[in-house]
PDB file of C-alpha atoms in Angstrom:
ATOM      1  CA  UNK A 392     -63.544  19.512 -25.917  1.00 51.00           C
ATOM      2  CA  UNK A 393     -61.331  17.502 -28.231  1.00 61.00           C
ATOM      3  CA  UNK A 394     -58.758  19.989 -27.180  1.00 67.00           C
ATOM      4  CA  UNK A 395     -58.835  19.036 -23.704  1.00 68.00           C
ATOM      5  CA  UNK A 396     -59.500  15.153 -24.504  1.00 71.00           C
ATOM      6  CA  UNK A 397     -56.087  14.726 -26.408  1.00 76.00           C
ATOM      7  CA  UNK A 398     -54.010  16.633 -23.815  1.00 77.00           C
ATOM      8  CA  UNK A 399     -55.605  14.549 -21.096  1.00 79.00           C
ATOM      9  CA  UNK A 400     -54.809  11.332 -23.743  1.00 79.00           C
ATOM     10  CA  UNK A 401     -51.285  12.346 -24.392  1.00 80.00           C
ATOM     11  CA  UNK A 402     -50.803  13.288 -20.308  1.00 82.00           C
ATOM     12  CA  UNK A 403     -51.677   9.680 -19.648  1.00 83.00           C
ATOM     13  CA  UNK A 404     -49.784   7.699 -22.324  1.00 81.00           C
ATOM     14  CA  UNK A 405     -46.472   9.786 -21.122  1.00 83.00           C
ATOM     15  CA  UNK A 406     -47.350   8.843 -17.494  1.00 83.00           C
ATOM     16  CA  UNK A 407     -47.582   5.118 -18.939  1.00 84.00           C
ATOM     17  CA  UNK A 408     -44.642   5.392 -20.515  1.00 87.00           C
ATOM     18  CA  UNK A 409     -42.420   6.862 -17.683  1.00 87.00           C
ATOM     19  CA  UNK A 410     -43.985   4.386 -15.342  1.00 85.00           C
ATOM     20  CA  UNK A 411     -43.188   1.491 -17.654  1.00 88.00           C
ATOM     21  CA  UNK A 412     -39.300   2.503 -18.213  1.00 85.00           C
ATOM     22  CA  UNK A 413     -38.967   3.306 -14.180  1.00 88.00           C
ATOM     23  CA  UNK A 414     -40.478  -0.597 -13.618  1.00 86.00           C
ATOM     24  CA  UNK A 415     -37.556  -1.499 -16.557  1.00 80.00           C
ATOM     25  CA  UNK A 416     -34.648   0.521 -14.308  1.00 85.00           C
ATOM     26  CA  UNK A 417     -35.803  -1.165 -11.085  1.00 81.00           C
ATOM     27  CA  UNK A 418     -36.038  -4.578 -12.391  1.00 79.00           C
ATOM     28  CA  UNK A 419     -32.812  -4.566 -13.867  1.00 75.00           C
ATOM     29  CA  UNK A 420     -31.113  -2.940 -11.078  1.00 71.00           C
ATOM     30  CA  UNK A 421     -32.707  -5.791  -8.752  1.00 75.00           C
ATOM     31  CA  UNK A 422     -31.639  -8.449 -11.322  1.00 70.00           C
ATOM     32  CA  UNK A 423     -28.022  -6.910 -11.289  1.00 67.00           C
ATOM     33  CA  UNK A 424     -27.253  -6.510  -7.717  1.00 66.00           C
ATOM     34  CA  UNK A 425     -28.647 -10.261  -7.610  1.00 66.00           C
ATOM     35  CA  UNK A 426     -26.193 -12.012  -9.743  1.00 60.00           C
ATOM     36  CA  UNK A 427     -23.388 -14.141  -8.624  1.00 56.00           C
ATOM     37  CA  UNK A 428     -20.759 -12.320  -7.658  1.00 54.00           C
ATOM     38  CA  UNK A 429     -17.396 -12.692  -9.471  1.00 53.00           C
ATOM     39  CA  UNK A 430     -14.771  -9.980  -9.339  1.00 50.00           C
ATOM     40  CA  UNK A 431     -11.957  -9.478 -11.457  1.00 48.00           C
ATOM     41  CA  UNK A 432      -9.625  -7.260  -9.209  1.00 49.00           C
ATOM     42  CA  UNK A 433      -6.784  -6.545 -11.438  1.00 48.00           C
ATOM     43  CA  UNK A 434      -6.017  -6.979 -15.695  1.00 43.00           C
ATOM     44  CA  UNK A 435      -2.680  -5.626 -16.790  1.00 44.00           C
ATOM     45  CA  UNK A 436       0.006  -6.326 -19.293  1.00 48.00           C
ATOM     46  CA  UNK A 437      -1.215  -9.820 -20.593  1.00 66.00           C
ATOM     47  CA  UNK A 438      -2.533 -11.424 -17.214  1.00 74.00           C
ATOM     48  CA  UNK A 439      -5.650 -11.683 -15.362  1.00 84.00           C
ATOM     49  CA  UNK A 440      -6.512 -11.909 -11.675  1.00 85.00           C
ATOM     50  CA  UNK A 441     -10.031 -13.269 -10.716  1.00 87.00           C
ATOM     51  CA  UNK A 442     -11.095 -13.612  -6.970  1.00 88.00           C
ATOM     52  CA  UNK A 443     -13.995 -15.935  -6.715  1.00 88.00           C
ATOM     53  CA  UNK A 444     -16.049 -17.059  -3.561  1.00 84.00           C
ATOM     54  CA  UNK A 445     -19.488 -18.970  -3.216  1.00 78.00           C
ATOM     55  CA  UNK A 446     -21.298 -17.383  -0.764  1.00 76.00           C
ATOM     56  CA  UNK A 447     -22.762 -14.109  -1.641  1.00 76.00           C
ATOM     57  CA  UNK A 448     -20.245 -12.176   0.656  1.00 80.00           C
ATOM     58  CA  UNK A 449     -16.947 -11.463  -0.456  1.00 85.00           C
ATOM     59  CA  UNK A 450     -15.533 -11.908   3.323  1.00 90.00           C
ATOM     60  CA  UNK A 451     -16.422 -13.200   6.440  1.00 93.00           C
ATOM     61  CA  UNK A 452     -18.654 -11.310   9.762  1.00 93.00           C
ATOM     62  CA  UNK A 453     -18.242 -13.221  12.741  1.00 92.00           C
ATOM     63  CA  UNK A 454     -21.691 -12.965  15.088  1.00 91.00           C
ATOM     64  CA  UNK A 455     -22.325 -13.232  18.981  1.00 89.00           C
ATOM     65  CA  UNK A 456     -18.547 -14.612  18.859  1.00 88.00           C
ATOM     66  CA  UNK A 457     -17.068 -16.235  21.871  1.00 89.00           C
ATOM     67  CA  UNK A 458     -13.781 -16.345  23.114  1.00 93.00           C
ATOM     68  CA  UNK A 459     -11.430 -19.587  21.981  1.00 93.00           C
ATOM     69  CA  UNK A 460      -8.423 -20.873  21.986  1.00 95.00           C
ATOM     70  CA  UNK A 461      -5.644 -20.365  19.162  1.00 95.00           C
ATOM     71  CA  UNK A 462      -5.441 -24.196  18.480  1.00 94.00           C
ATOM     72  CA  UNK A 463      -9.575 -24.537  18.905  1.00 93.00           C
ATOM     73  CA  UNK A 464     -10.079 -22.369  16.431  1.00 93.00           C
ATOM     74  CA  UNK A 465      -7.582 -23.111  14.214  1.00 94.00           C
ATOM     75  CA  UNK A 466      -9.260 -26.563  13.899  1.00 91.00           C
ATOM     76  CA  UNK A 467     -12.720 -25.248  14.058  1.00 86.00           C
ATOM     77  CA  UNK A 468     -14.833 -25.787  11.380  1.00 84.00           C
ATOM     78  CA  UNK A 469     -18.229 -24.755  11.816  1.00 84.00           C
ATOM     79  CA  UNK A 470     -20.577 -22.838   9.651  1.00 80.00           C
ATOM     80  CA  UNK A 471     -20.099 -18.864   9.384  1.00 82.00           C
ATOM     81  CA  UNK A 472     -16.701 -18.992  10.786  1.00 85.00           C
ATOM     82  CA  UNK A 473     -14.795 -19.295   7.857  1.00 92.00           C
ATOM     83  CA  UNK A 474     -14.493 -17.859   4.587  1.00 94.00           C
ATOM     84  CA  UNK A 475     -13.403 -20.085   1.508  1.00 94.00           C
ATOM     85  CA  UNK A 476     -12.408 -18.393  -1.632  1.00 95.00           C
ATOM     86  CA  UNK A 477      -9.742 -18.860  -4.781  1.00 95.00           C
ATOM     87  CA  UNK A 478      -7.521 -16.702  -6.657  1.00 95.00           C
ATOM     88  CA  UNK A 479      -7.560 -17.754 -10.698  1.00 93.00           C
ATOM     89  CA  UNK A 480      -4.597 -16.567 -12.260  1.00 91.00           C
ATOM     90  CA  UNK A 481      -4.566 -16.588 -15.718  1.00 88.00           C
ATOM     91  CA  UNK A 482      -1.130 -15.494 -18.040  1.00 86.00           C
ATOM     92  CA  UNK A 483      -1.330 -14.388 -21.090  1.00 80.00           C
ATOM     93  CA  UNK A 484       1.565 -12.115 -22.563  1.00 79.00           C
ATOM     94  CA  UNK A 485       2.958 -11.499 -19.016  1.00 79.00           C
ATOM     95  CA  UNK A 486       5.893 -14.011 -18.097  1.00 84.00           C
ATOM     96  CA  UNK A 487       4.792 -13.854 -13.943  1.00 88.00           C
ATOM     97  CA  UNK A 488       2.305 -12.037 -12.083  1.00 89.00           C
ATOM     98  CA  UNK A 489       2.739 -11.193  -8.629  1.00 91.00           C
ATOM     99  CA  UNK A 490      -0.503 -10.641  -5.790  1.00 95.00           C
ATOM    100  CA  UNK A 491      -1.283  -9.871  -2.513  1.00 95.00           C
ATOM    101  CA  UNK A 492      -4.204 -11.074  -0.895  1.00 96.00           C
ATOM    102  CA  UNK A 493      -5.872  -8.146   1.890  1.00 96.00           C
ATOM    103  CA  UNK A 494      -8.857  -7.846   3.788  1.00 97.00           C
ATOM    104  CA  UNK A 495     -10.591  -4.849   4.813  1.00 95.00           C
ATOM    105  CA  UNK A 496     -12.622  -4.537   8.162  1.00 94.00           C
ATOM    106  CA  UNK A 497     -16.016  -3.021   8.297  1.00 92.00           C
ATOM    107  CA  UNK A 498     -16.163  -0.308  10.381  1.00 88.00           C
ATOM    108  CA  UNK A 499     -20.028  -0.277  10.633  1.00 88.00           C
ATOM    109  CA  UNK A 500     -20.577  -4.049  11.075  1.00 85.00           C
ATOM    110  CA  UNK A 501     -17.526  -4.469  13.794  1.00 93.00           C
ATOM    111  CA  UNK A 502     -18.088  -4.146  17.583  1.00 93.00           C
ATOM    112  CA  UNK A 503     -14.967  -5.791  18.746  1.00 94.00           C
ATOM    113  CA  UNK A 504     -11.500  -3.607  18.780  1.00 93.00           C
ATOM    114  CA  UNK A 505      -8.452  -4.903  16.242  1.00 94.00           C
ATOM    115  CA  UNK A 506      -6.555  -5.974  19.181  1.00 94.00           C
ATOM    116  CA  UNK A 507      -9.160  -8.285  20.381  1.00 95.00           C
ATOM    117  CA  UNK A 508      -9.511 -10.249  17.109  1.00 95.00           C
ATOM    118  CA  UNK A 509      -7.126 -13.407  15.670  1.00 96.00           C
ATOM    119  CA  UNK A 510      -6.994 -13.642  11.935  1.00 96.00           C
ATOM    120  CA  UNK A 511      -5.502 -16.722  10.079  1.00 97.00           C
ATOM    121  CA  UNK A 512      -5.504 -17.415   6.490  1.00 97.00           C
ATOM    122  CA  UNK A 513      -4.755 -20.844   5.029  1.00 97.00           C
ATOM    123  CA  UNK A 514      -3.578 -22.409   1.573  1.00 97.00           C
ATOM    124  CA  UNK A 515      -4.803 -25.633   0.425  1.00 95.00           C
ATOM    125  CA  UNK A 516      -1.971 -27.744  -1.494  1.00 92.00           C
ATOM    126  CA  UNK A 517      -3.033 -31.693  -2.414  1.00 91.00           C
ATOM    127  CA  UNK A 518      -6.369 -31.337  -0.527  1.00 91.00           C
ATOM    128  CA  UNK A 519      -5.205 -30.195   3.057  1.00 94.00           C
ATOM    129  CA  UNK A 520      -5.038 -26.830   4.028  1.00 95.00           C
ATOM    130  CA  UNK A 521      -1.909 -25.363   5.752  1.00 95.00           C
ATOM    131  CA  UNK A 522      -1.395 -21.853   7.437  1.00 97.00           C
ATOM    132  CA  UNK A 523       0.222 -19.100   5.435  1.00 97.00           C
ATOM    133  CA  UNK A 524      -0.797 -16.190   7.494  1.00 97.00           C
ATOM    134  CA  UNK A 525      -0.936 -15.784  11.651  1.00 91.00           C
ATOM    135  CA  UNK A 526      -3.201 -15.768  14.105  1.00 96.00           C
ATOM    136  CA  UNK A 527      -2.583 -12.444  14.551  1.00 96.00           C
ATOM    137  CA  UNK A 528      -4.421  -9.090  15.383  1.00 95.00           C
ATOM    138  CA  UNK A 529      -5.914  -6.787  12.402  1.00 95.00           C
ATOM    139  CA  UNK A 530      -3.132  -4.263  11.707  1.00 95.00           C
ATOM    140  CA  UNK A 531      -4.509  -1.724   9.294  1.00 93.00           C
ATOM    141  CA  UNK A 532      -1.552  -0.399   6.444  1.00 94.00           C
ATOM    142  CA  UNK A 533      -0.772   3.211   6.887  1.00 94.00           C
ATOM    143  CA  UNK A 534      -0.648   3.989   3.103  1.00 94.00           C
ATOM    144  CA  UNK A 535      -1.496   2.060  -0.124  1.00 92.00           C
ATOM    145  CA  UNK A 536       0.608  -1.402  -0.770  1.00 91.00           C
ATOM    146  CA  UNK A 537       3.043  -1.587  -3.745  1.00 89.00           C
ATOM    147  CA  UNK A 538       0.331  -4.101  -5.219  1.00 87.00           C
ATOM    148  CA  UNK A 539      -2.577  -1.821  -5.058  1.00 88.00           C
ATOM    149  CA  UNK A 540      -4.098  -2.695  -1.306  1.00 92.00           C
ATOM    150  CA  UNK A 541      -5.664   0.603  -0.039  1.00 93.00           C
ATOM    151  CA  UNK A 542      -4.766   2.712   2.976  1.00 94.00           C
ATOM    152  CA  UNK A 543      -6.741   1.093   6.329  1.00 94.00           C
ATOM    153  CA  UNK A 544      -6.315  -2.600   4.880  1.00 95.00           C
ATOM    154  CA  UNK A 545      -4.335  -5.419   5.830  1.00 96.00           C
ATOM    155  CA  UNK A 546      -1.893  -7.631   3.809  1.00 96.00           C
ATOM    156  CA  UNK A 547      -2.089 -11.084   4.328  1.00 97.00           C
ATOM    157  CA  UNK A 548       0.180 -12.959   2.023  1.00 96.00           C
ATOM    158  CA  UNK A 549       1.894 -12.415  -1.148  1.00 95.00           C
ATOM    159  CA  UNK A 550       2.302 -14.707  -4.267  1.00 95.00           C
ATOM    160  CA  UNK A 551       4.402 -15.045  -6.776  1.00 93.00           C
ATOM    161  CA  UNK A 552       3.075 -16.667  -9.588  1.00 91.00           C
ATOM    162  CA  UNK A 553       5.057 -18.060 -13.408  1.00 90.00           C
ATOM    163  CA  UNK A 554       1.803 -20.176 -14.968  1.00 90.00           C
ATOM    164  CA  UNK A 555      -1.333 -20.244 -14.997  1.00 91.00           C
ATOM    165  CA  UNK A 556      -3.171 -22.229 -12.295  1.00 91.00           C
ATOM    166  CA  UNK A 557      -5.976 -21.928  -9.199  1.00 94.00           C
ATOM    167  CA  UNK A 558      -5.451 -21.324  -5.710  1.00 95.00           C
ATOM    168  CA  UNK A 559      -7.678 -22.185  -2.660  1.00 96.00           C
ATOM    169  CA  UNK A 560      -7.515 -20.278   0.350  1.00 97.00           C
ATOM    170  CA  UNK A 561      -9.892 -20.473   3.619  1.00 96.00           C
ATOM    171  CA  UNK A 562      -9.877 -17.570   6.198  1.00 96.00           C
ATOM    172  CA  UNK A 563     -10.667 -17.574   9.756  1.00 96.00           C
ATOM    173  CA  UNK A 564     -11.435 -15.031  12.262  1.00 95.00           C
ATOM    174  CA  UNK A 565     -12.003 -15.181  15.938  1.00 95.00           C
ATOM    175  CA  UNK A 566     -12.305 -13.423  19.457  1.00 94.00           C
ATOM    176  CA  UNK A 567      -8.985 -14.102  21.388  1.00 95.00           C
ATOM    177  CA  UNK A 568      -9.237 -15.750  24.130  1.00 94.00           C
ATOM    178  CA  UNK A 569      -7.546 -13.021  25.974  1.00 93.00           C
ATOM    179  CA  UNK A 570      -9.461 -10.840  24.929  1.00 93.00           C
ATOM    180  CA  UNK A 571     -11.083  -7.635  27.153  1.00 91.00           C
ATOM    181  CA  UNK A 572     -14.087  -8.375  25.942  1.00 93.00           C
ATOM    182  CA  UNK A 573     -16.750 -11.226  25.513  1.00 91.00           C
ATOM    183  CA  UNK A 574     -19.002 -11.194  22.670  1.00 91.00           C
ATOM    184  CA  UNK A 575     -19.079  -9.276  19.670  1.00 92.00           C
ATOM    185  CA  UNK A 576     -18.951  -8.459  15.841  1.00 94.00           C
ATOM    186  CA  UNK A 577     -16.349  -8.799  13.499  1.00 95.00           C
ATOM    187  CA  UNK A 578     -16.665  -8.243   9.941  1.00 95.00           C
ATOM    188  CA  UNK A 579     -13.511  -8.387   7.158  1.00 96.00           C
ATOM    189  CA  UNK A 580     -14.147  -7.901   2.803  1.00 95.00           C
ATOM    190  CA  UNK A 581     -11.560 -10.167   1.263  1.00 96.00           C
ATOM    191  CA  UNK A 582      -9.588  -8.191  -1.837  1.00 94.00           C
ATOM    192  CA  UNK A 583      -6.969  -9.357  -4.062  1.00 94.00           C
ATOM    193  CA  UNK A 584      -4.896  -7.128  -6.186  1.00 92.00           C
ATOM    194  CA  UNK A 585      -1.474  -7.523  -8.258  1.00 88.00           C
ATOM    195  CA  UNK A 586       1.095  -6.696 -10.945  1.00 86.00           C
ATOM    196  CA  UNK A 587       1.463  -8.422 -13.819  1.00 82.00           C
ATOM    197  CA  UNK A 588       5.572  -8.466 -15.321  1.00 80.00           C
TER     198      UNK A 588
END
């Protein structure tokens, strides 16, 4: 009988146990893929690139979207149809750092064709935003960028950077007004990659 009492004992305190560290896994996987995202794309030779954003996307998906106008959406400030982010460069041992801001479409999450879509990316310098980048069409690179932007992305501006200092960029994305169709999905990942000299 005691036999049988301490196996049945020892059964249950390992089920306790197991059950206790699978609780501690899931908890801290939930607490982890809840944190505030912050990615640092690219550290090399003294200097460090860090994309940051606010929302808890790192891009912009464009719902139920109607055509417009180039200038009315250029203009167009409305919520969930732009992306802000910033690019922190930091130098350390590296003299200049060079990086090239991409985006990446999602296939799954995207119902309206590349040629359909305007994209336009814009700096801000002294508290007013300026283009840097289009409107123009997705056009998805062949092969992998000098800077590190994979196969299928798309380049959308360059930098060339000697100190350390922040920049502020906003993204837009919207259905062309000549476009075949009249509602959709678009959905874009903002990445940021670069070399440090």
């Amino acid at each position: 009988m005691d036999s049988k009492d301490s196996k049945r004992s020892f059964i249950i305190l390992m089920s306790l146990i197991i059950l206790i560290l699978i609780t501690f896994i899931v908890v801290g996987f939930i607490l982890f893929s809840l944190r505030e995202k912050e990615i640092v794309v690219e550290e090399e030779n003294g200097a460090n690139i860090t994309l940051n954003y606010s929302s808890n996307n790192s891009g912009l998906t464009i719902e139920n979207a109607s055509k417009k106008e180039d200038k009315v959406a250029i203009q167009d400030l409305k919520d969930g149809e732009y992306f802000d982010f910033s690019v922190d460069v930091l130098l350390d041992n590296a003299s200049k750092v060079e990086y090239e801001i991409s985006i990446v479409k999602s296939t799954s999450n995207s119902t309206i064709s590349d040629d359909d879509i305007k994209i336009y990316l814009e700096k801000e310098k002294d508290g007013t935003y300026t283009k840097v980048f289009g409107p123009d069409k997705y056009v998805a690179l062949k092969k992998k960028s000098e800077f590190g932007s994979k196969k299928g992305s798309m380049p959308l501006l360059s930098v060339k950077k000697t100190n350390s200092n922040v920049d502020n960029y906003r993204l837009k994305i919207w259905l062309s007004d000549k476009a075949s169709v009249s509602s959709g999905t678009y959905s874009v990942d903002v990445e940021v990659n670069g070399i440090a000299k």
